[in-house]
Amino acid sequence: TEDAVANDQVLNLRVDINGELRAQASPETAVFVYAKAMQGPPMPLAVKRLQLKDLPVTLSLSDADAMMPSMKLSSFDQVIVGARVSMSGNPVAQDGDFYTEQNSINRASPPPQINLIIDRVKAQQSAVSAGELTLNIDIKDALRAQVAPDTAVFVYAKAMTGPPMPLAVKRLQLKDLPV
C-alpha cells in the first residue's frame, strides 16, 4: 500500500540529552539530528537542525530532509542515526561536541521509534587523524601458558570494507606482552 511505502522511508526518533551535559551548554546551542549510510558517503543523508531548548523532541527523518536530492535516505538499507550538540554551531563534528549514535538501523523495517539520548563527548582524535593508533595488547594467562615465549604475535589493522590485506602490521613476540 501507499502507507507502507511511505513508512519505509521514514525514521521516527525521540531525542533527549542527559542532564549533566544539558547543564554545560546554552539553550540556543545547535543540535543536529541525522541519518547517514552505514556503507557509503560520510555526509548525512537526512538532517534536521534544532536547538538544545527543543529537547526532548519527537521527530521524523525522511527523504524530505535530504541534504542532496541524489543522496536520499530511501537509497540505503542500513543507516546510522545520531544526534549531536554542536558547541561551535558547525555542522561538522568538533572535539567537545556532545553526541550519540545508533548503528545498523534497517531502514526498510525500522523500530516504531528510535530513542536517542545524547550522553557522550567527542574526544580529541589527534592520534587517529595523524594515522596512528595506540593500543594496549596482552594475552590471558591461560593462553600464555600454552605457547612458547618466543612465539610470534602479529598486531594488525584492517579496513572494515575493501581489500582483506592489513593496512598496518607489527610483529612482536609473546614475551613482549603486555605492551
Coordinates of C-alpha atoms in Angstrom, one line a residue:
T1 CA 0.0 0.0 0.0
E2 CA 1.0 3.6 -0.3
D3 CA 1.2 3.9 3.5
A4 CA 3.7 1.0 3.7
V5 CA 5.9 2.6 1.0
A6 CA 5.8 6.0 2.9
N7 CA 6.6 4.3 6.2
D8 CA 9.7 2.5 4.9
Q9 CA 11.2 5.9 4.1
V10 CA 10.6 7.5 7.5
L11 CA 12.6 7.1 10.7
N12 CA 10.8 8.1 13.8
L13 CA 13.1 9.4 16.5
R14 CA 12.8 10.7 20.1
V15 CA 15.9 12.8 21.0
D16 CA 16.9 13.9 24.5
I17 CA 20.1 14.7 26.4
N18 CA 21.3 13.7 29.8
G19 CA 21.0 16.4 32.5
E20 CA 24.7 16.7 33.2
L21 CA 25.6 17.6 29.6
R22 CA 22.5 19.8 29.2
A23 CA 23.8 22.0 32.0
Q24 CA 27.1 22.5 30.2
A25 CA 25.5 24.2 27.1
S26 CA 23.3 27.2 26.3
P27 CA 19.7 26.5 25.4
E28 CA 20.3 28.1 22.0
T29 CA 23.2 25.7 21.1
A30 CA 22.6 24.0 17.7
V31 CA 21.6 20.3 17.7
F32 CA 21.8 18.2 14.5
V33 CA 19.7 15.1 14.2
Y34 CA 20.8 12.9 11.3
A35 CA 20.8 9.6 9.4
K36 CA 23.8 8.5 7.4
A37 CA 24.7 5.4 5.4
M38 CA 26.4 2.5 7.2
Q39 CA 28.4 1.9 4.0
G40 CA 28.9 4.9 1.7
P41 CA 29.4 8.6 1.9
P42 CA 30.2 10.1 5.3
M43 CA 27.8 13.0 4.9
P44 CA 24.3 12.7 6.3
L45 CA 21.5 11.5 4.0
A46 CA 18.9 13.4 6.1
V47 CA 19.3 16.0 8.7
K48 CA 17.3 18.4 10.9
R49 CA 18.7 21.4 12.9
L50 CA 17.3 22.2 16.2
Q51 CA 18.3 24.0 19.4
L52 CA 19.1 22.4 22.8
K53 CA 16.0 24.0 24.3
D54 CA 13.9 21.9 21.8
L55 CA 14.9 18.7 23.6
P56 CA 13.3 16.3 24.4
V57 CA 11.7 16.1 20.9
T58 CA 10.0 13.5 18.8
L59 CA 10.6 13.9 15.1
S60 CA 10.9 12.0 11.8
L61 CA 13.7 11.9 9.2
S62 CA 12.7 11.1 5.6
D63 CA 13.7 11.8 2.0
A64 CA 12.2 15.3 2.5
D65 CA 15.2 16.0 4.9
A66 CA 17.8 15.0 2.3
M67 CA 20.9 17.2 2.0
M68 CA 21.2 16.4 -1.7
P69 CA 18.4 15.2 -3.9
S70 CA 20.6 12.5 -5.4
M71 CA 21.5 11.0 -1.9
K72 CA 18.3 10.0 -0.3
L73 CA 17.6 8.0 2.9
S74 CA 15.5 5.6 0.9
S75 CA 18.5 4.7 -1.3
F76 CA 20.3 2.9 1.6
D77 CA 19.2 -0.2 3.5
Q78 CA 21.4 0.2 6.6
V79 CA 21.8 3.5 8.3
I80 CA 23.3 5.2 11.4
V81 CA 21.1 7.6 13.2
G82 CA 22.5 10.2 15.6
A83 CA 22.2 13.5 17.3
R84 CA 24.9 16.0 18.1
V85 CA 25.0 19.1 20.2
S86 CA 27.4 21.4 18.2
M87 CA 29.2 23.6 20.6
S88 CA 30.6 25.7 17.7
G89 CA 27.3 25.7 15.7
N90 CA 29.2 24.0 12.9
P91 CA 27.5 21.0 11.2
V92 CA 30.9 19.2 11.1
A93 CA 31.6 17.4 14.3
Q94 CA 34.3 19.0 16.5
D95 CA 36.1 18.0 19.7
G96 CA 33.9 18.8 22.7
D97 CA 30.6 18.3 20.9
F98 CA 28.0 16.1 22.7
Y99 CA 26.6 13.2 20.7
T100 CA 25.0 9.8 20.4
E101 CA 24.7 7.3 17.5
Q102 CA 23.0 4.0 16.8
N103 CA 24.3 1.8 14.1
S104 CA 22.7 -0.8 11.8
I105 CA 19.2 0.6 11.7
N106 CA 17.4 -1.3 8.9
R107 CA 15.6 1.5 7.1
A108 CA 13.2 -0.9 5.4
S109 CA 11.9 -2.2 8.7
P110 CA 12.9 0.3 11.4
P111 CA 11.7 0.1 15.0
P112 CA 8.5 2.1 15.6
Q113 CA 10.6 4.7 17.5
I114 CA 14.3 5.1 17.9
N115 CA 15.3 6.6 21.2
L116 CA 18.5 8.7 21.2
I117 CA 20.0 10.0 24.4
I118 CA 22.9 12.4 23.9
D119 CA 25.4 11.2 26.5
R120 CA 28.9 11.2 25.1
V121 CA 31.5 13.9 24.5
K122 CA 33.5 13.8 21.3
A123 CA 37.2 13.4 22.3
Q124 CA 40.2 14.7 20.6
Q125 CA 41.2 12.3 17.8
S126 CA 44.7 13.7 17.1
A127 CA 46.5 10.3 17.1
V128 CA 43.9 8.7 14.9
S129 CA 43.7 11.6 12.4
A130 CA 47.5 11.5 12.2
G131 CA 47.3 7.9 11.0
E132 CA 48.4 6.4 14.3
L133 CA 46.6 4.2 16.8
T134 CA 47.7 3.5 20.4
L135 CA 46.8 0.0 21.7
N136 CA 47.2 -2.0 24.8
I137 CA 47.9 -5.6 24.0
D138 CA 48.1 -8.6 26.3
I139 CA 47.1 -12.3 26.5
K140 CA 45.2 -14.2 29.1
D141 CA 47.5 -16.2 31.4
A142 CA 45.7 -19.5 30.5
L143 CA 46.7 -19.0 26.8
R144 CA 50.2 -17.7 27.6
A145 CA 50.9 -20.9 29.4
Q146 CA 50.2 -22.9 26.2
V147 CA 52.7 -21.1 24.0
A148 CA 56.4 -20.6 24.0
P149 CA 57.7 -17.1 24.9
D150 CA 59.4 -16.6 21.5
T151 CA 56.2 -17.3 19.5
A152 CA 55.3 -14.6 17.0
V153 CA 52.4 -12.3 17.7
F154 CA 51.1 -10.1 14.9
V155 CA 49.1 -7.0 15.6
Y156 CA 47.4 -5.6 12.6
A157 CA 44.8 -3.1 11.4
K158 CA 42.4 -3.7 8.5
A159 CA 39.8 -1.6 6.8
M160 CA 36.2 -2.6 7.7
T161 CA 35.5 -2.6 3.9
G162 CA 37.7 -3.0 1.0
P163 CA 40.7 -5.3 0.4
P164 CA 41.4 -8.0 3.1
M165 CA 45.1 -7.2 3.4
P166 CA 46.2 -5.3 6.5
L167 CA 46.8 -1.6 6.4
A168 CA 49.5 -1.9 9.1
V169 CA 51.3 -4.8 10.9
K170 CA 53.6 -5.1 13.9
R171 CA 55.4 -8.3 14.7
L172 CA 56.1 -8.9 18.4
Q173 CA 56.9 -12.0 20.5
L174 CA 54.8 -13.4 23.2
K175 CA 57.4 -12.5 25.8
D176 CA 56.9 -8.8 24.8
L177 CA 53.3 -8.8 26.2
P178 CA 51.8 -6.8 27.8
V179 CA 52.8 -3.9 25.5

